[in-house]
Amino acid sequence: MNTQLHTEGASGRAAETLSFIQLRSPAKINVFLEVHEKRDDGFHELETVMLRTSLHDVLRFEATTSEELTIQLADHSESAAAATFPLDDSNLILKAAYALRDHAHTRQGAAITVNKRIPAEAGLAGGSSNAATTLIGLNSLWGLNLPGQTLHDIAATLGSDINFFVEDCPAAVCTGRGERVVPIQSTGSFHFVAVQPACGNSTPEVFRRLSLPGVDERSNVCDTATALQSGSTDQLQNVSFNRLTQAARDLNPEMSKLMRAMNQTTNRTVFMSGSGSTCFVIARNHREAGRLKARLQHLDCRWLAAFKVE
Ligand code: C5P
């Protein structure tokens, strides 16, 4: 995680208190997602491979003298991403901050500024990433020194994808609701070009439309993990899979149309991240990602970006 720390000490002596900390909050992309049975709590058991990407928001946590926790958008946030960003208590950043504070029995405050670049309802887990970055950032800013496992325990109470970002690894197989994270050693440099249609997807709606596969029909995560370990883009392209794709295409015909157009333009298999609506193709290297992005520029979409695993 890209970190900037600033300390302030009394009368020019060695620094004593952290005045602010600035951290990258990365997006994830799913290159494998299989859905298993529905649990009693209404969630489905998942088996998914998440990759941490170079696409990121930046969160700045500033120490304050009051108990208040405030959140604001940086002026230079990406306008479409910022438009749907909640600034009230429904924001996962504030939920994470309050949960951490309750756990640590502290009343310290913070002013949090978000430079938002990751689009919402995109299947890129921007909100979950922000929550994980908040746990990590405030743990440092407030000098709590809680161990990683405690941050994981808090993360699991807040949402599905947060633990992957608390783990802070480039690639992992995630199971349960996504909260059980096993890092994968990935040797390759994997590049993606992603497009989001005008309309996002509602995760509960996508799950509602899903036809669950039988036990024998489930896809196997091992091939994707092997492709990442071998560093082969072609292999990854052949084995990537997302069980939610058909349900999401049924829900969002515009996304479905965009996937067809992406396939015709690039002659590549088009994948969807999470429950969508971001769709992506896999590129062999940085230059090819640039070429594919240029070719996709004409598409009618909300957002287009090239990024890599980082
Ligand atoms: O994880 P998130 O809060 O975005 O999930 C929203 C909804 O999507 C859940 O309430 C549930 O209906 C569905 N879901 C699911 N199984 C998962 C994740 C989400 O059924 N593993």
mmCIF file of C-alpha atoms and ligand atoms in Angstrom:
data_model
loop_
_atom_site.group_PDB
_atom_site.id
_atom_site.type_symbol
_atom_site.label_atom_id
_atom_site.label_comp_id
_atom_site.label_asym_id
_atom_site.label_seq_id
_atom_site.Cartn_x
_atom_site.Cartn_y
_atom_site.Cartn_z
ATOM 1 C CA MET A 1 0.000 0.000 0.000
ATOM 2 C CA ASN A 2 1.389 3.387 -1.002
ATOM 3 C CA THR A 3 1.739 5.336 2.220
ATOM 4 C CA GLN A 4 2.547 8.880 3.198
ATOM 5 C CA LEU A 5 2.962 9.560 6.883
ATOM 6 C CA HIS A 6 3.363 12.913 8.546
ATOM 7 C CA THR A 7 4.303 13.469 12.135
ATOM 8 C CA GLU A 8 4.270 16.531 14.302
ATOM 9 C CA GLY A 9 6.283 16.841 17.473
ATOM 10 C CA ALA A 10 6.332 19.445 20.203
ATOM 11 C CA SER A 11 9.039 22.117 20.028
ATOM 12 C CA GLY A 12 10.936 20.556 17.143
ATOM 13 C CA ARG A 13 11.869 17.406 19.081
ATOM 14 C CA ALA A 14 11.440 13.929 17.636
ATOM 15 C CA ALA A 15 7.964 13.455 16.191
ATOM 16 C CA GLU A 16 5.403 12.331 18.741
ATOM 17 C CA THR A 17 1.992 12.306 17.134
ATOM 18 C CA LEU A 18 0.903 11.502 13.645
ATOM 19 C CA SER A 19 -0.793 14.532 12.074
ATOM 20 C CA PHE A 20 -1.982 12.862 8.900
ATOM 21 C CA ILE A 21 -1.662 9.728 6.856
ATOM 22 C CA GLN A 22 -2.427 9.323 3.170
ATOM 23 C CA LEU A 23 -3.062 5.902 1.636
ATOM 24 C CA ARG A 24 -4.009 4.434 -1.714
ATOM 25 C CA SER A 25 -7.298 2.536 -1.704
ATOM 26 C CA PRO A 26 -7.149 0.125 -4.656
ATOM 27 C CA ALA A 27 -9.949 -1.405 -6.738
ATOM 28 C CA LYS A 28 -10.170 -5.183 -7.164
ATOM 29 C CA ILE A 29 -11.098 -7.212 -10.187
ATOM 30 C CA ASN A 30 -12.491 -10.770 -10.100
ATOM 31 C CA VAL A 31 -10.927 -13.156 -12.608
ATOM 32 C CA PHE A 32 -12.863 -16.116 -11.187
ATOM 33 C CA LEU A 33 -16.157 -16.254 -9.332
ATOM 34 C CA GLU A 34 -18.215 -19.354 -8.606
ATOM 35 C CA VAL A 35 -21.352 -19.303 -6.464
ATOM 36 C CA HIS A 36 -22.052 -22.176 -4.099
ATOM 37 C CA GLU A 37 -25.064 -22.781 -1.874
ATOM 38 C CA LYS A 38 -27.231 -20.115 -0.230
ATOM 39 C CA ARG A 39 -26.660 -19.849 3.513
ATOM 40 C CA ASP A 40 -29.184 -19.344 6.308
ATOM 41 C CA ASP A 41 -28.160 -15.661 6.577
ATOM 42 C CA GLY A 42 -29.268 -15.075 2.960
ATOM 43 C CA PHE A 43 -25.742 -14.816 1.541
ATOM 44 C CA HIS A 44 -24.248 -17.306 -0.898
ATOM 45 C CA GLU A 45 -20.982 -19.119 -0.304
ATOM 46 C CA LEU A 46 -18.488 -17.887 -2.888
ATOM 47 C CA GLU A 47 -15.212 -19.033 -4.310
ATOM 48 C CA THR A 48 -13.515 -16.137 -6.051
ATOM 49 C CA VAL A 49 -10.101 -14.910 -7.175
ATOM 50 C CA MET A 50 -9.544 -11.227 -6.558
ATOM 51 C CA LEU A 51 -6.703 -9.137 -7.937
ATOM 52 C CA ARG A 52 -5.598 -5.812 -6.465
ATOM 53 C CA THR A 53 -5.273 -3.218 -9.222
ATOM 54 C CA SER A 54 -3.407 0.001 -9.913
ATOM 55 C CA LEU A 55 -6.759 1.815 -10.208
ATOM 56 C CA HIS A 56 -7.210 3.507 -6.836
ATOM 57 C CA ASP A 57 -8.813 6.199 -4.713
ATOM 58 C CA VAL A 58 -6.628 8.166 -2.301
ATOM 59 C CA LEU A 59 -7.739 8.567 1.330
ATOM 60 C CA ARG A 60 -6.238 11.166 3.622
ATOM 61 C CA PHE A 61 -6.809 10.853 7.373
ATOM 62 C CA GLU A 62 -6.096 13.956 9.389
ATOM 63 C CA ALA A 63 -5.911 14.072 13.178
ATOM 64 C CA THR A 64 -8.318 16.518 14.840
ATOM 65 C CA THR A 65 -8.685 17.840 18.347
ATOM 66 C CA SER A 66 -12.409 17.015 18.443
ATOM 67 C CA GLU A 67 -14.205 13.658 18.663
ATOM 68 C CA GLU A 68 -15.873 14.278 15.330
ATOM 69 C CA LEU A 69 -15.449 11.945 12.348
ATOM 70 C CA THR A 70 -15.973 13.885 9.124
ATOM 71 C CA ILE A 71 -15.707 12.932 5.491
ATOM 72 C CA GLN A 72 -15.409 15.056 2.376
ATOM 73 C CA LEU A 73 -14.550 14.615 -1.288
ATOM 74 C CA ALA A 74 -11.338 16.078 -2.705
ATOM 75 C CA ASP A 75 -12.065 18.758 -5.324
ATOM 76 C CA HIS A 76 -10.250 16.826 -8.037
ATOM 77 C CA SER A 77 -12.267 13.608 -7.579
ATOM 78 C CA GLU A 78 -13.458 11.991 -10.792
ATOM 79 C CA SER A 79 -16.886 13.581 -11.291
ATOM 80 C CA ALA A 80 -18.953 10.466 -12.192
ATOM 81 C CA ALA A 81 -17.496 8.468 -9.279
ATOM 82 C CA ALA A 82 -17.989 11.381 -6.883
ATOM 83 C CA ALA A 83 -21.621 11.958 -7.936
ATOM 84 C CA THR A 84 -22.875 8.798 -6.220
ATOM 85 C CA PHE A 85 -20.540 8.926 -3.218
ATOM 86 C CA PRO A 86 -22.550 9.168 0.037
ATOM 87 C CA LEU A 87 -21.274 11.638 2.640
ATOM 88 C CA ASP A 88 -23.547 10.468 5.462
ATOM 89 C CA ASP A 89 -23.355 7.540 7.921
ATOM 90 C CA SER A 90 -24.258 5.067 5.147
ATOM 91 C CA ASN A 91 -20.699 5.482 3.840
ATOM 92 C CA LEU A 92 -18.577 2.408 4.601
ATOM 93 C CA ILE A 93 -15.644 4.681 5.532
ATOM 94 C CA LEU A 94 -17.612 6.069 8.474
ATOM 95 C CA LYS A 95 -18.987 2.641 9.398
ATOM 96 C CA ALA A 96 -15.406 1.304 9.500
ATOM 97 C CA ALA A 97 -14.197 4.293 11.528
ATOM 98 C CA TYR A 98 -16.989 3.928 14.106
ATOM 99 C CA ALA A 99 -16.468 0.141 14.317
ATOM 100 C CA LEU A 100 -12.733 0.616 14.916
ATOM 101 C CA ARG A 101 -13.361 3.278 17.530
ATOM 102 C CA ASP A 102 -15.886 1.098 19.378
ATOM 103 C CA HIS A 103 -13.499 -1.840 19.327
ATOM 104 C CA ALA A 104 -10.570 0.209 20.631
ATOM 105 C CA HIS A 105 -12.680 2.141 23.196
ATOM 106 C CA THR A 106 -11.303 5.450 21.955
ATOM 107 C CA ARG A 107 -13.065 8.741 21.182
ATOM 108 C CA GLN A 108 -10.421 10.148 18.843
ATOM 109 C CA GLY A 109 -11.681 12.008 15.802
ATOM 110 C CA ALA A 110 -10.462 12.399 12.239
ATOM 111 C CA ALA A 111 -11.128 14.458 9.133
ATOM 112 C CA ILE A 112 -11.149 12.115 6.137
ATOM 113 C CA THR A 113 -10.751 13.360 2.571
ATOM 114 C CA VAL A 114 -11.422 11.055 -0.356
ATOM 115 C CA ASN A 115 -10.064 11.520 -3.848
ATOM 116 C CA LYS A 116 -12.615 9.285 -5.585
ATOM 117 C CA ARG A 117 -11.698 7.600 -8.888
ATOM 118 C CA ILE A 118 -13.223 4.106 -8.619
ATOM 119 C CA PRO A 119 -16.763 4.063 -10.066
ATOM 120 C CA ALA A 120 -19.698 2.869 -7.911
ATOM 121 C CA GLU A 121 -21.910 -0.190 -8.557
ATOM 122 C CA ALA A 122 -19.094 -1.389 -10.777
ATOM 123 C CA GLY A 123 -18.038 -4.698 -9.173
ATOM 124 C CA LEU A 124 -14.668 -3.122 -8.329
ATOM 125 C CA ALA A 125 -15.305 -2.933 -4.558
ATOM 126 C CA GLY A 126 -14.410 0.740 -4.217
ATOM 127 C CA GLY A 127 -16.508 1.045 -1.043
ATOM 128 C CA SER A 128 -15.051 -2.094 0.538
ATOM 129 C CA SER A 129 -11.541 -0.966 -0.316
ATOM 130 C CA ASN A 130 -12.200 2.430 1.283
ATOM 131 C CA ALA A 131 -13.440 0.663 4.442
ATOM 132 C CA ALA A 132 -10.291 -1.501 4.661
ATOM 133 C CA THR A 133 -8.051 1.506 4.047
ATOM 134 C CA THR A 134 -9.883 3.334 6.838
ATOM 135 C CA LEU A 135 -9.230 0.481 9.290
ATOM 136 C CA ILE A 136 -5.533 0.457 8.350
ATOM 137 C CA GLY A 137 -5.170 4.251 8.239
ATOM 138 C CA LEU A 138 -6.934 5.079 11.495
ATOM 139 C CA ASN A 139 -5.199 2.195 13.285
ATOM 140 C CA SER A 140 -1.948 4.077 12.513
ATOM 141 C CA LEU A 141 -3.218 7.645 12.916
ATOM 142 C CA TRP A 142 -4.723 6.925 16.333
ATOM 143 C CA GLY A 143 -1.718 4.855 17.446
ATOM 144 C CA LEU A 144 -3.931 1.867 18.262
ATOM 145 C CA ASN A 145 -1.489 -0.782 17.040
ATOM 146 C CA LEU A 146 -4.243 -3.371 16.683
ATOM 147 C CA PRO A 147 -2.911 -6.562 15.046
ATOM 148 C CA GLY A 148 -3.925 -7.530 11.499
ATOM 149 C CA GLN A 149 -6.208 -10.299 12.782
ATOM 150 C CA THR A 150 -8.257 -7.786 14.790
ATOM 151 C CA LEU A 151 -8.657 -5.595 11.693
ATOM 152 C CA HIS A 152 -9.776 -8.732 9.817
ATOM 153 C CA ASP A 153 -12.351 -9.508 12.532
ATOM 154 C CA ILE A 154 -13.778 -5.980 12.339
ATOM 155 C CA ALA A 155 -13.715 -6.075 8.507
ATOM 156 C CA ALA A 156 -15.759 -9.291 8.431
ATOM 157 C CA THR A 157 -18.572 -7.588 10.375
ATOM 158 C CA LEU A 158 -18.755 -4.736 7.840
ATOM 159 C CA GLY A 159 -19.072 -6.424 4.428
ATOM 160 C CA SER A 160 -17.978 -9.095 1.999
ATOM 161 C CA ASP A 161 -14.868 -7.867 0.172
ATOM 162 C CA ILE A 162 -13.160 -5.834 2.886
ATOM 163 C CA ASN A 163 -10.905 -8.626 4.174
ATOM 164 C CA PHE A 164 -9.159 -8.951 0.816
ATOM 165 C CA PHE A 165 -7.993 -5.343 1.094
ATOM 166 C CA VAL A 166 -7.028 -5.716 4.767
ATOM 167 C CA GLU A 167 -4.820 -8.638 3.676
ATOM 168 C CA ASP A 168 -3.130 -6.208 1.261
ATOM 169 C CA CYS A 169 -1.873 -8.769 -1.273
ATOM 170 C CA PRO A 170 -1.910 -8.600 -5.101
ATOM 171 C CA ALA A 171 -3.932 -11.801 -5.613
ATOM 172 C CA ALA A 172 -5.968 -14.153 -3.439
ATOM 173 C CA VAL A 173 -8.557 -16.908 -3.430
ATOM 174 C CA CYS A 174 -11.437 -15.714 -1.253
ATOM 175 C CA THR A 175 -14.149 -17.982 0.147
ATOM 176 C CA GLY A 176 -17.099 -17.766 2.532
ATOM 177 C CA ARG A 177 -18.782 -14.430 1.744
ATOM 178 C CA GLY A 178 -15.327 -13.426 0.528
ATOM 179 C CA GLU A 179 -13.935 -12.879 4.026
ATOM 180 C CA ARG A 180 -11.626 -15.932 4.102
ATOM 181 C CA VAL A 181 -8.556 -14.824 2.147
ATOM 182 C CA VAL A 182 -5.693 -17.049 0.974
ATOM 183 C CA PRO A 183 -3.024 -15.091 -0.965
ATOM 184 C CA ILE A 184 -1.713 -16.513 -4.261
ATOM 185 C CA GLN A 185 1.851 -15.992 -5.439
ATOM 186 C CA SER A 186 1.336 -14.455 -8.864
ATOM 187 C CA THR A 187 4.409 -14.184 -11.079
ATOM 188 C CA GLY A 188 2.988 -12.352 -14.087
ATOM 189 C CA SER A 189 2.245 -8.781 -14.964
ATOM 190 C CA PHE A 190 -1.455 -8.805 -15.830
ATOM 191 C CA HIS A 191 -3.123 -5.888 -17.631
ATOM 192 C CA PHE A 192 -6.804 -5.116 -18.127
ATOM 193 C CA VAL A 193 -8.995 -2.738 -20.073
ATOM 194 C CA ALA A 194 -12.313 -2.162 -18.342
ATOM 195 C CA VAL A 195 -15.529 -0.501 -19.450
ATOM 196 C CA GLN A 196 -18.589 0.409 -17.417
ATOM 197 C CA PRO A 197 -21.964 0.938 -19.075
ATOM 198 C CA ALA A 198 -24.110 3.923 -18.124
ATOM 199 C CA CYS A 199 -26.082 1.804 -15.668
ATOM 200 C CA GLY A 200 -24.592 0.018 -12.624
ATOM 201 C CA ASN A 201 -25.830 -3.339 -11.274
ATOM 202 C CA SER A 202 -27.574 -3.954 -7.974
ATOM 203 C CA THR A 203 -25.809 -6.917 -6.302
ATOM 204 C CA PRO A 204 -28.965 -8.317 -4.607
ATOM 205 C CA GLU A 205 -30.844 -8.153 -7.936
ATOM 206 C CA VAL A 206 -28.083 -10.074 -9.713
ATOM 207 C CA PHE A 207 -28.094 -12.791 -7.027
ATOM 208 C CA ARG A 208 -31.916 -12.958 -7.186
ATOM 209 C CA ARG A 209 -31.753 -13.732 -10.929
ATOM 210 C CA LEU A 210 -29.012 -16.336 -10.637
ATOM 211 C CA SER A 211 -29.693 -20.008 -11.434
ATOM 212 C CA LEU A 212 -27.445 -21.834 -9.001
ATOM 213 C CA PRO A 213 -25.242 -24.514 -10.607
ATOM 214 C CA GLY A 214 -25.488 -28.108 -9.420
ATOM 215 C CA VAL A 215 -22.532 -29.415 -7.416
ATOM 216 C CA ASP A 216 -21.180 -31.226 -10.516
ATOM 217 C CA GLU A 217 -21.515 -28.120 -12.680
ATOM 218 C CA ARG A 218 -19.333 -25.876 -10.545
ATOM 219 C CA SER A 219 -16.211 -24.400 -12.105
ATOM 220 C CA ASN A 220 -12.886 -25.108 -10.486
ATOM 221 C CA VAL A 221 -10.785 -22.289 -9.073
ATOM 222 C CA CYS A 222 -7.517 -24.239 -9.393
ATOM 223 C CA ASP A 223 -7.031 -23.464 -13.106
ATOM 224 C CA THR A 224 -7.247 -19.726 -12.475
ATOM 225 C CA ALA A 225 -4.838 -19.915 -9.538
ATOM 226 C CA THR A 226 -2.418 -21.937 -11.713
ATOM 227 C CA ALA A 227 -2.663 -19.382 -14.557
ATOM 228 C CA LEU A 228 -1.794 -16.574 -12.132
ATOM 229 C CA GLN A 229 1.088 -18.555 -10.673
ATOM 230 C CA SER A 230 2.459 -19.330 -14.147
ATOM 231 C CA GLY A 231 2.159 -15.688 -15.214
ATOM 232 C CA SER A 232 0.466 -16.641 -18.493
ATOM 233 C CA THR A 233 -2.031 -14.079 -19.773
ATOM 234 C CA ASP A 234 -3.263 -16.506 -22.455
ATOM 235 C CA GLN A 235 -3.895 -19.183 -19.854
ATOM 236 C CA LEU A 236 -5.725 -16.693 -17.619
ATOM 237 C CA GLN A 237 -7.857 -15.655 -20.587
ATOM 238 C CA ASN A 238 -8.821 -19.303 -21.197
ATOM 239 C CA VAL A 239 -9.868 -20.123 -17.648
ATOM 240 C CA SER A 240 -11.338 -16.893 -16.236
ATOM 241 C CA PHE A 241 -14.973 -17.308 -15.292
ATOM 242 C CA ASN A 242 -17.793 -15.506 -13.499
ATOM 243 C CA ARG A 243 -20.981 -17.382 -12.596
ATOM 244 C CA LEU A 244 -22.906 -14.102 -12.133
ATOM 245 C CA THR A 245 -22.389 -12.982 -15.752
ATOM 246 C CA GLN A 246 -25.569 -14.403 -17.309
ATOM 247 C CA ALA A 247 -27.809 -13.143 -14.472
ATOM 248 C CA ALA A 248 -26.225 -9.687 -14.780
ATOM 249 C CA ARG A 249 -26.644 -9.685 -18.582
ATOM 250 C CA ASP A 250 -30.343 -10.536 -18.150
ATOM 251 C CA LEU A 251 -30.699 -7.705 -15.633
ATOM 252 C CA ASN A 252 -28.743 -5.116 -17.619
ATOM 253 C CA PRO A 253 -29.296 -5.415 -21.402
ATOM 254 C CA GLU A 254 -27.134 -2.364 -21.980
ATOM 255 C CA MET A 255 -24.196 -4.124 -20.303
ATOM 256 C CA SER A 256 -24.897 -7.192 -22.416
ATOM 257 C CA LYS A 257 -24.818 -5.075 -25.576
ATOM 258 C CA LEU A 258 -21.560 -3.468 -24.459
ATOM 259 C CA MET A 259 -19.991 -6.912 -23.879
ATOM 260 C CA ARG A 260 -20.893 -7.930 -27.437
ATOM 261 C CA ALA A 261 -19.441 -4.698 -28.824
ATOM 262 C CA MET A 262 -16.232 -5.150 -26.798
ATOM 263 C CA ASN A 263 -15.873 -8.687 -28.118
ATOM 264 C CA GLN A 264 -16.396 -7.563 -31.734
ATOM 265 C CA THR A 265 -13.950 -4.679 -31.356
ATOM 266 C CA THR A 266 -11.142 -6.570 -29.619
ATOM 267 C CA ASN A 267 -11.769 -10.169 -30.685
ATOM 268 C CA ARG A 268 -11.188 -11.125 -27.027
ATOM 269 C CA THR A 269 -13.337 -12.909 -24.491
ATOM 270 C CA VAL A 270 -15.048 -10.293 -22.346
ATOM 271 C CA PHE A 271 -15.408 -10.882 -18.603
ATOM 272 C CA MET A 272 -17.383 -9.185 -15.843
ATOM 273 C CA SER A 273 -16.002 -8.218 -12.420
ATOM 274 C CA GLY A 274 -18.006 -9.187 -9.304
ATOM 275 C CA SER A 275 -21.716 -8.595 -9.904
ATOM 276 C CA GLY A 276 -20.859 -5.979 -12.573
ATOM 277 C CA SER A 277 -21.434 -3.781 -14.286
ATOM 278 C CA THR A 278 -17.715 -3.389 -15.150
ATOM 279 C CA CYS A 279 -16.688 -5.612 -18.070
ATOM 280 C CA PHE A 280 -13.087 -6.182 -19.056
ATOM 281 C CA VAL A 281 -10.669 -7.792 -21.469
ATOM 282 C CA ILE A 282 -7.239 -9.114 -20.537
ATOM 283 C CA ALA A 283 -4.181 -7.631 -22.288
ATOM 284 C CA ARG A 284 -0.734 -9.205 -22.661
ATOM 285 C CA ASN A 285 1.197 -6.094 -21.651
ATOM 286 C CA HIS A 286 0.987 -2.349 -21.046
ATOM 287 C CA ARG A 287 1.302 -1.457 -24.747
ATOM 288 C CA GLU A 288 -1.406 -3.849 -25.815
ATOM 289 C CA ALA A 289 -3.671 -2.496 -23.054
ATOM 290 C CA GLY A 290 -3.153 0.999 -24.500
ATOM 291 C CA ARG A 291 -4.006 -0.210 -28.015
ATOM 292 C CA LEU A 292 -7.140 -2.031 -26.840
ATOM 293 C CA LYS A 293 -8.241 0.997 -24.831
ATOM 294 C CA ALA A 294 -7.873 3.221 -27.915
ATOM 295 C CA ARG A 295 -9.978 0.783 -29.953
ATOM 296 C CA LEU A 296 -12.713 0.777 -27.297
ATOM 297 C CA GLN A 297 -12.823 4.561 -27.051
ATOM 298 C CA HIS A 298 -15.765 4.854 -29.461
ATOM 299 C CA LEU A 299 -18.103 2.780 -27.279
ATOM 300 C CA ASP A 300 -21.026 4.456 -25.599
ATOM 301 C CA CYS A 301 -20.103 3.975 -21.938
ATOM 302 C CA ARG A 302 -19.809 5.768 -18.587
ATOM 303 C CA TRP A 303 -16.172 4.928 -17.985
ATOM 304 C CA LEU A 304 -13.182 3.311 -19.712
ATOM 305 C CA ALA A 305 -9.799 2.615 -18.105
ATOM 306 C CA ALA A 306 -6.654 0.507 -18.451
ATOM 307 C CA PHE A 307 -4.914 -0.771 -15.318
ATOM 308 C CA LYS A 308 -2.780 -3.634 -14.053
ATOM 309 C CA VAL A 309 -2.414 -5.928 -11.090
ATOM 310 C CA GLU A 310 -0.340 -4.234 -8.441
HETATM 311 O O1 C5P B 1 -22.151 -7.931 -0.122
HETATM 312 P P1 C5P B 1 -23.272 -7.001 -0.357
HETATM 313 O O2 C5P B 1 -23.738 -6.306 0.893
HETATM 314 O O3 C5P B 1 -23.072 -6.073 -1.522
HETATM 315 O O4 C5P B 1 -24.495 -7.946 -0.796
HETATM 316 C C1 C5P B 1 -25.758 -7.428 -1.160
HETATM 317 C C2 C5P B 1 -26.724 -8.566 -1.340
HETATM 318 O O5 C5P B 1 -26.296 -9.433 -2.407
HETATM 319 C C3 C5P B 1 -26.902 -9.477 -0.145
HETATM 320 O O6 C5P B 1 -27.835 -8.953 0.764
HETATM 321 C C4 C5P B 1 -27.389 -10.761 -0.804
HETATM 322 O O7 C5P B 1 -28.743 -10.658 -1.172
HETATM 323 C C5 C5P B 1 -26.586 -10.796 -2.090
HETATM 324 N N1 C5P B 1 -25.336 -11.552 -1.882
HETATM 325 C C6 C5P B 1 -25.392 -12.928 -1.782
HETATM 326 N N2 C5P B 1 -24.233 -13.633 -1.546
HETATM 327 C C7 C5P B 1 -23.047 -13.005 -1.462
HETATM 328 C C8 C5P B 1 -22.959 -11.612 -1.602
HETATM 329 C C9 C5P B 1 -24.133 -10.905 -1.796
HETATM 330 O O8 C5P B 1 -26.464 -13.531 -1.873
HETATM 331 N N3 C5P B 1 -21.957 -13.723 -1.244
#
